mmCIF file of N, CA, C and O in Angstrom:
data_model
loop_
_atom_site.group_PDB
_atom_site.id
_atom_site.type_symbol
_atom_site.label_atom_id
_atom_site.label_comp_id
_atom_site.label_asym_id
_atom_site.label_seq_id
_atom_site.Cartn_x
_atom_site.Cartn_y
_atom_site.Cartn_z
ATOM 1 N N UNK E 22 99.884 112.917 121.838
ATOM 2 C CA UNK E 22 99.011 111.822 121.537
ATOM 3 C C UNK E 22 99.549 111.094 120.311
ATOM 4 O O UNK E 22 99.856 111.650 119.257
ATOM 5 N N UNK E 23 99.656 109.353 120.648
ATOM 6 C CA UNK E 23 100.245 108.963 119.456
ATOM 7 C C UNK E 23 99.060 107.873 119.534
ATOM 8 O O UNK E 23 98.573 107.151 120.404
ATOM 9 N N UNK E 24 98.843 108.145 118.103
ATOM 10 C CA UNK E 24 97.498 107.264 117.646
ATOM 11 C C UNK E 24 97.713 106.608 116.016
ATOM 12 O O UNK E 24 98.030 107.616 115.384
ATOM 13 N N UNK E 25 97.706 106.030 115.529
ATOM 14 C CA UNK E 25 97.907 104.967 114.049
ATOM 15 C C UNK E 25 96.920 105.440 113.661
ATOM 16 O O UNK E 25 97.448 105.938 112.668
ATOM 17 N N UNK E 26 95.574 105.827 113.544
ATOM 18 C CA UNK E 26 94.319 106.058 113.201
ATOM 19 C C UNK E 26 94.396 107.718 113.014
ATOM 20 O O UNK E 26 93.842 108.387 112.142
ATOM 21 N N UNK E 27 95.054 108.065 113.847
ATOM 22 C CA UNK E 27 94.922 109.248 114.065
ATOM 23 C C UNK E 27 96.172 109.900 113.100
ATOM 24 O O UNK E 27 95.858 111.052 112.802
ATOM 25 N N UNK E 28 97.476 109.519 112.527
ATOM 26 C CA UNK E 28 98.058 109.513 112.459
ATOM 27 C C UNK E 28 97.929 109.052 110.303
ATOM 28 O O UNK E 28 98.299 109.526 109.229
ATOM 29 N N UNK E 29 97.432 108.286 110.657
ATOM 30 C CA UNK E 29 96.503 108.116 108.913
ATOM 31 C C UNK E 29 95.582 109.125 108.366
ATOM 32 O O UNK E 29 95.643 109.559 107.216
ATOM 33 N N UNK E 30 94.662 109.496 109.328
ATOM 34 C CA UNK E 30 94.173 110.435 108.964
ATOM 35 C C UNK E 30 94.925 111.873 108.758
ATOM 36 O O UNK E 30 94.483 112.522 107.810
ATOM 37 N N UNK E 31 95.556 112.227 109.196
ATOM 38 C CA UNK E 31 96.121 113.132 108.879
ATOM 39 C C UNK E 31 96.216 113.235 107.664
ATOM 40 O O UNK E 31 95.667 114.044 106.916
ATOM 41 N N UNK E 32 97.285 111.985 107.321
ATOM 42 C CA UNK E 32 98.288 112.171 106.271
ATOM 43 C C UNK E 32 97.033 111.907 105.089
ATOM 44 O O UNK E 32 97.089 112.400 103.963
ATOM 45 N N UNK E 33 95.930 111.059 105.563
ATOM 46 C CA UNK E 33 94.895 110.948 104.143
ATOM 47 C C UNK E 33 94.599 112.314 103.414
ATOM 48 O O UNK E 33 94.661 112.546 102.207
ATOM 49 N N UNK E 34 94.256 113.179 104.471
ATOM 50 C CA UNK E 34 93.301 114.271 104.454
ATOM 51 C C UNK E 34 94.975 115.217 103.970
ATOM 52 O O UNK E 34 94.796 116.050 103.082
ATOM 53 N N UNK E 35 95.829 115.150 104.277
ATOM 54 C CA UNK E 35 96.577 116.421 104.112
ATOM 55 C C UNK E 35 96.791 115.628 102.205
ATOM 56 O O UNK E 35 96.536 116.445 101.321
ATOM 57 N N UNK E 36 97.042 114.775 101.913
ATOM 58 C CA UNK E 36 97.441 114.252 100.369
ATOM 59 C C UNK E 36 96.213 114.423 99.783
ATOM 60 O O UNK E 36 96.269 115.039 98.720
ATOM 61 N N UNK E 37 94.857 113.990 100.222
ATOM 62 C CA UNK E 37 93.949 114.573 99.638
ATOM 63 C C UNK E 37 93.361 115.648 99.072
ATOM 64 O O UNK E 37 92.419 115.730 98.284
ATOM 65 N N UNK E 38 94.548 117.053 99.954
ATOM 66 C CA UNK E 38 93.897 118.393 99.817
ATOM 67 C C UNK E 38 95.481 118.722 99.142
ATOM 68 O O UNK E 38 96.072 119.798 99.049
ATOM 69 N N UNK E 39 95.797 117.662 98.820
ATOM 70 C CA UNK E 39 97.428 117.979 97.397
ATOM 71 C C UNK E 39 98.274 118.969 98.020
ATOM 72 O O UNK E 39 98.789 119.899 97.399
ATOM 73 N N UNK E 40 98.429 118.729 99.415
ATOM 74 C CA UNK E 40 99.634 119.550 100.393
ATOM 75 C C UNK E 40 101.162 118.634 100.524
ATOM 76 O O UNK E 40 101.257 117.475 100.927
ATOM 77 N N UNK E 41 101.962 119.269 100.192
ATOM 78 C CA UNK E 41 102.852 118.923 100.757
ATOM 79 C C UNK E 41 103.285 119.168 102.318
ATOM 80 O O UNK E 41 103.037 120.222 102.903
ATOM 81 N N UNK E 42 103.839 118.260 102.809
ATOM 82 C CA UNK E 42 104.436 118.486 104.354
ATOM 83 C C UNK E 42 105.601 119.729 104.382
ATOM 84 O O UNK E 42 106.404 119.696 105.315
ATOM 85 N N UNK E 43 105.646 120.183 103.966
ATOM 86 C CA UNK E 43 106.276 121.735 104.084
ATOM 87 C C UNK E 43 104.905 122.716 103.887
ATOM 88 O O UNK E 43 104.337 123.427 104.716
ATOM 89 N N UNK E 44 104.680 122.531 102.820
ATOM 90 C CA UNK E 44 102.889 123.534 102.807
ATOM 91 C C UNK E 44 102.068 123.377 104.449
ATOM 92 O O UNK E 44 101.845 124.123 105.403
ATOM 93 N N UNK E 45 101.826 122.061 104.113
ATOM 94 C CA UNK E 45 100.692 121.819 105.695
ATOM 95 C C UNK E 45 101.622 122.240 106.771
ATOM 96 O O UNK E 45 101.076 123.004 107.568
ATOM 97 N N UNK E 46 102.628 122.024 106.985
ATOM 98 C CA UNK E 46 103.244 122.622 108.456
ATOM 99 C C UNK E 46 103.269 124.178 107.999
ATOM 100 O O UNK E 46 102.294 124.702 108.538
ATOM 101 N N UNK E 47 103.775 124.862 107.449
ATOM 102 C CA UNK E 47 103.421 126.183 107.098
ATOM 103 C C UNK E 47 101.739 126.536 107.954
ATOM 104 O O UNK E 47 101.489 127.158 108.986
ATOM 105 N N UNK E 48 101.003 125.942 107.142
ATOM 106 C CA UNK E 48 99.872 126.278 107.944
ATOM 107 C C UNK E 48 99.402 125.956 108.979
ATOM 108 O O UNK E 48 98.258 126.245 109.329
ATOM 109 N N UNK E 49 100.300 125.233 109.709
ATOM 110 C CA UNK E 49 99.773 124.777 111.409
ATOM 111 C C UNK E 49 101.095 124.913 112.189
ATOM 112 O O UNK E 49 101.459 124.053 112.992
ATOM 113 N N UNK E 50 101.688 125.858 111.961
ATOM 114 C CA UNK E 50 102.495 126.436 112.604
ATOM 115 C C UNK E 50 103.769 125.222 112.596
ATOM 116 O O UNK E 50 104.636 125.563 113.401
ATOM 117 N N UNK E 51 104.050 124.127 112.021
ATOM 118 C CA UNK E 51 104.852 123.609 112.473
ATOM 119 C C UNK E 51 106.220 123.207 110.980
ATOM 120 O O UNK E 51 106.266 123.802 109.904
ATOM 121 N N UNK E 52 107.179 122.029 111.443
ATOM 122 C CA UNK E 52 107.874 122.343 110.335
ATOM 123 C C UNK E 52 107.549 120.601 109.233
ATOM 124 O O UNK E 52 106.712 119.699 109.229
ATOM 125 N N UNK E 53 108.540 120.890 108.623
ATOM 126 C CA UNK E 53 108.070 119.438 107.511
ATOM 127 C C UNK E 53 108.502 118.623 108.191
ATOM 128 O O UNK E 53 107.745 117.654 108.238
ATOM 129 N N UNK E 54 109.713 118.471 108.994
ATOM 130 C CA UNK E 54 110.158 116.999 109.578
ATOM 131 C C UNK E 54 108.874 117.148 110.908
ATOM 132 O O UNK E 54 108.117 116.199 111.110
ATOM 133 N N UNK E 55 108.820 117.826 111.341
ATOM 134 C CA UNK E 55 107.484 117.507 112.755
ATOM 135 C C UNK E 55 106.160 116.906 111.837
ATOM 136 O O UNK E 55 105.819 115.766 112.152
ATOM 137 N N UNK E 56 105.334 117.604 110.662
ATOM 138 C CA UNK E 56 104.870 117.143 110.010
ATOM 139 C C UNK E 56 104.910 115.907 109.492
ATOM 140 O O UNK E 56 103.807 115.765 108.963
ATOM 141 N N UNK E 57 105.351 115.221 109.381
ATOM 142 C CA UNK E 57 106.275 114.301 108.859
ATOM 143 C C UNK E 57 106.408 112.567 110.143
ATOM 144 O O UNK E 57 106.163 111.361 110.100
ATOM 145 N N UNK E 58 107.125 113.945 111.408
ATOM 146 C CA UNK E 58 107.007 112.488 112.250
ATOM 147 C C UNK E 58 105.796 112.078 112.918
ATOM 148 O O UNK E 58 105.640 110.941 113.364
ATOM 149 N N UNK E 59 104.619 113.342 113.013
ATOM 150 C CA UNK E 59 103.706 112.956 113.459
ATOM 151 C C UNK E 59 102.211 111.950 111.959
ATOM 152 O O UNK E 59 101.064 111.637 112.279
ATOM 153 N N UNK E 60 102.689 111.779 110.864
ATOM 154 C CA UNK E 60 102.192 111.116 110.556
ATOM 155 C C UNK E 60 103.250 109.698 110.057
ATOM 156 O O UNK E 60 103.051 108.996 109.065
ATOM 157 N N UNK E 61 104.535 109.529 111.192
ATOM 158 C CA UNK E 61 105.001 108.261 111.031
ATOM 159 C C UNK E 61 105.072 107.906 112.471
ATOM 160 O O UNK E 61 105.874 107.027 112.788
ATOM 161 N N UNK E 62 104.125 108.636 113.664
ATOM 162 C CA UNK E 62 104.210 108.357 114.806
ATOM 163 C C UNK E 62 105.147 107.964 115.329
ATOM 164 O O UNK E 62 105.395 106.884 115.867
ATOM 165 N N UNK E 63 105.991 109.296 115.109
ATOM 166 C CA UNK E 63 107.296 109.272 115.893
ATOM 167 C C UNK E 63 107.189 110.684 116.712
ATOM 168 O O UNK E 63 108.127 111.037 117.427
ATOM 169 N N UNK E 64 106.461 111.172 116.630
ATOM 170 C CA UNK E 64 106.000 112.215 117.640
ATOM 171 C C UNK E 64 104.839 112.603 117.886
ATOM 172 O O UNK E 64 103.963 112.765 117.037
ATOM 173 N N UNK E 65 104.708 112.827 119.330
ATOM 174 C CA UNK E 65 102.988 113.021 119.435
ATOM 175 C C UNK E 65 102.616 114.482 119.326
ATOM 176 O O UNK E 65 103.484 115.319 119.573
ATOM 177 N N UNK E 66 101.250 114.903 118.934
ATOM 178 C CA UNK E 66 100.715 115.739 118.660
ATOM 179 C C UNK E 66 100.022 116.424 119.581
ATOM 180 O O UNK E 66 98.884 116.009 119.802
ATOM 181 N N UNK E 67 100.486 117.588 120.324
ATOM 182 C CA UNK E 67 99.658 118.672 121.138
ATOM 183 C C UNK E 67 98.394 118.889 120.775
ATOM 184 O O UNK E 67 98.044 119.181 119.632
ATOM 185 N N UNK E 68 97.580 118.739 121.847
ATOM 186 C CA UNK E 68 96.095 118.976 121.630
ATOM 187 C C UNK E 68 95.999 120.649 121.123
ATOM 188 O O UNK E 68 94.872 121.092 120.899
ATOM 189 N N UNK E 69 97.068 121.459 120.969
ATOM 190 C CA UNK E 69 96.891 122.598 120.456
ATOM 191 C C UNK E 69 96.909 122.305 119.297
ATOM 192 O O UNK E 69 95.904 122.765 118.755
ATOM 193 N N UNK E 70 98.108 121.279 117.991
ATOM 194 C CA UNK E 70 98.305 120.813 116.944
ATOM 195 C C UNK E 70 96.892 120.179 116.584
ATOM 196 O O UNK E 70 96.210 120.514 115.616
ATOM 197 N N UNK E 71 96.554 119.176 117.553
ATOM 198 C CA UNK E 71 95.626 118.482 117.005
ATOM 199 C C UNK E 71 93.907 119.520 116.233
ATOM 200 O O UNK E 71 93.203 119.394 115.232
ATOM 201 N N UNK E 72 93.944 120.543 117.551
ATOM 202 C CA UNK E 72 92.871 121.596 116.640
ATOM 203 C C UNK E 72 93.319 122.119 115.640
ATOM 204 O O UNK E 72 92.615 122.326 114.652
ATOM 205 N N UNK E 73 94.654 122.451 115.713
ATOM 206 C CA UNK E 73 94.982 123.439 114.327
ATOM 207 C C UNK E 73 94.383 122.332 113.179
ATOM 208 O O UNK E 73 93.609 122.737 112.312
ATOM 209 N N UNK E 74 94.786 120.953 113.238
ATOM 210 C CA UNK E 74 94.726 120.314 112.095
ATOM 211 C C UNK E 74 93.029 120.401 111.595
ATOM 212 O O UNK E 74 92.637 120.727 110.475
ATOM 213 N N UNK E 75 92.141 119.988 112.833
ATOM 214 C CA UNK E 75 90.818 120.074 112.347
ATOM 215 C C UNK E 75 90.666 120.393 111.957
ATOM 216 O O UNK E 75 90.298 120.028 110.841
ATOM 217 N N UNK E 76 90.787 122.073 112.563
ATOM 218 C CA UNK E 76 90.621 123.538 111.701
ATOM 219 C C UNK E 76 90.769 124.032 110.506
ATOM 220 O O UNK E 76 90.105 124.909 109.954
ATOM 221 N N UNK E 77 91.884 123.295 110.032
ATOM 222 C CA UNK E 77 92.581 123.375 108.937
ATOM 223 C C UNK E 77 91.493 122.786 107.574
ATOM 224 O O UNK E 77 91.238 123.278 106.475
ATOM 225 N N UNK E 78 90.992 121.399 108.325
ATOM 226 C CA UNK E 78 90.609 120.441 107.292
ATOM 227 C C UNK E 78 89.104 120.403 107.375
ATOM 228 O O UNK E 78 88.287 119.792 106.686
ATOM 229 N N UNK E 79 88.944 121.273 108.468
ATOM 230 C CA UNK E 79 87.363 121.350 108.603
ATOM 231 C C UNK E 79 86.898 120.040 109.013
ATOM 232 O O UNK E 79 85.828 119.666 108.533
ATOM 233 N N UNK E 80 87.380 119.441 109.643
ATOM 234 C CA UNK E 80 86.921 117.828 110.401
ATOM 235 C C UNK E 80 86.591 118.088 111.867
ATOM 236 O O UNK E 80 86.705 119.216 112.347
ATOM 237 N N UNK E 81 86.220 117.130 112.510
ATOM 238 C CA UNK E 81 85.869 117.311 114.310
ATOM 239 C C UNK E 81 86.875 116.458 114.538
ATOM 240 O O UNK E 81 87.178 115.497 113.830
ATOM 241 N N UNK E 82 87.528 116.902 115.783
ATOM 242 C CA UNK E 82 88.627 116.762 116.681
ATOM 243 C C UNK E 82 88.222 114.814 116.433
ATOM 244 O O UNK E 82 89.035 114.007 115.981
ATOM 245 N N UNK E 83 87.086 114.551 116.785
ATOM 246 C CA UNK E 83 86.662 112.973 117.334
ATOM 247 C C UNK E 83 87.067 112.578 115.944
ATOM 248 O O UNK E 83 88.052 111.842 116.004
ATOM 249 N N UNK E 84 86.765 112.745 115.010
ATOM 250 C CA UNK E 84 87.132 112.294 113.487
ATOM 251 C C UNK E 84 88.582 112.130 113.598
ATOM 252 O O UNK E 84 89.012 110.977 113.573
ATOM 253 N N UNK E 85 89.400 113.102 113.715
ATOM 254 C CA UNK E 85 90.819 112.951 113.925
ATOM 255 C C UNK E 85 91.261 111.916 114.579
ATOM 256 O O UNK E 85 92.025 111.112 114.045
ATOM 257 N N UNK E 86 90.751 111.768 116.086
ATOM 258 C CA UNK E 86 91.573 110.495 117.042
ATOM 259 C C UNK E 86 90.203 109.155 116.869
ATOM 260 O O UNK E 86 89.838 108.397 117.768
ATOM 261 N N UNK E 87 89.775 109.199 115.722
ATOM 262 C CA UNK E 87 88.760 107.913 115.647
ATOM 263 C C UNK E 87 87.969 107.486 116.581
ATOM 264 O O UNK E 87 87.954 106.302 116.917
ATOM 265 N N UNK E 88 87.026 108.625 117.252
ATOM 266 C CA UNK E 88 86.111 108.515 117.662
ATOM 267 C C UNK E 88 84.514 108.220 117.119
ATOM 268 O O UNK E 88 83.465 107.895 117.676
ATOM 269 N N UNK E 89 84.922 108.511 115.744
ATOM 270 C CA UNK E 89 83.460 108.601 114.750
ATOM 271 C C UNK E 89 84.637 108.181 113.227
ATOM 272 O O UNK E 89 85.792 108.339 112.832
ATOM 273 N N UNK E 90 83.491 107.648 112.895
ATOM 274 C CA UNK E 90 83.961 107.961 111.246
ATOM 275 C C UNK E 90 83.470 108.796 110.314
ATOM 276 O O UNK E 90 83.708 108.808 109.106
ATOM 277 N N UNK E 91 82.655 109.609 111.054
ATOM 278 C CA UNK E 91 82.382 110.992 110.782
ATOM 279 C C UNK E 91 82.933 111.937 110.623
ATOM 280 O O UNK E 91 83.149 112.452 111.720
ATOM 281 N N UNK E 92 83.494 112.775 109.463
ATOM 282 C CA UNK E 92 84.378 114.013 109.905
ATOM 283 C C UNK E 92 83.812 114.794 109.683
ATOM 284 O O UNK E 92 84.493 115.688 109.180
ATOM 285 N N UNK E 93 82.168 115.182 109.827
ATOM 286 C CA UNK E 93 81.682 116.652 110.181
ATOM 287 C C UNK E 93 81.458 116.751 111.217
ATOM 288 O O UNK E 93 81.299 115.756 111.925
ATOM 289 N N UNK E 94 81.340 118.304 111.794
ATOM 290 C CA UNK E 94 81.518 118.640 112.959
ATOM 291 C C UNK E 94 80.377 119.049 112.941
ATOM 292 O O UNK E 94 79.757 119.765 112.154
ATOM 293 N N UNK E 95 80.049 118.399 114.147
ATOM 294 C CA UNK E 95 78.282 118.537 114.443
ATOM 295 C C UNK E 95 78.557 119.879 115.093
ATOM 296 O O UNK E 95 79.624 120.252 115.580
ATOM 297 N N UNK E 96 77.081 120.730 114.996
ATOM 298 C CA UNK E 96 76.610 121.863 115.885
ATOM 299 C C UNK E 96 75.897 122.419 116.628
ATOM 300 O O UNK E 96 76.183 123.547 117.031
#
């Protein structure tokens, strides 16, 4: 999935939580250049990636691909 919205958010939320793209791929299994191209949308993101990231940031999947501008995850 390649999304501009989706693709901002990331990178907001990963600089916000003072990660570097070697740190954050560390924790979502992936590496700094994949990190990296998926918030310059040069590669798309597996809906397996895309939960890790939620997960990570504690946001809802819909927050991620700009479905809401909500990023709590309702229950």
């Amino acid at each position: 999935m390649i999304n501009s919205l989706f693709a901002e958010r990331v990178a907001k939320l990963r600089t916000e939580n003072n990660m570097t793209l070697e740190t954050f791929g560390e924790l979502i299994g992936l590496t700094k250049s994949s990190v990296g191209n998926i918030e310059k949308m040069r590669k798309p993101a597996s809906l397996d990636v895309v939960y890790k990231i939620a997960e990570q940031f504690n946001v809802s999947i819909d927050y991620l691909l700009g479905r809401t501008d909500n990023p709590e995850i309702n229950k």
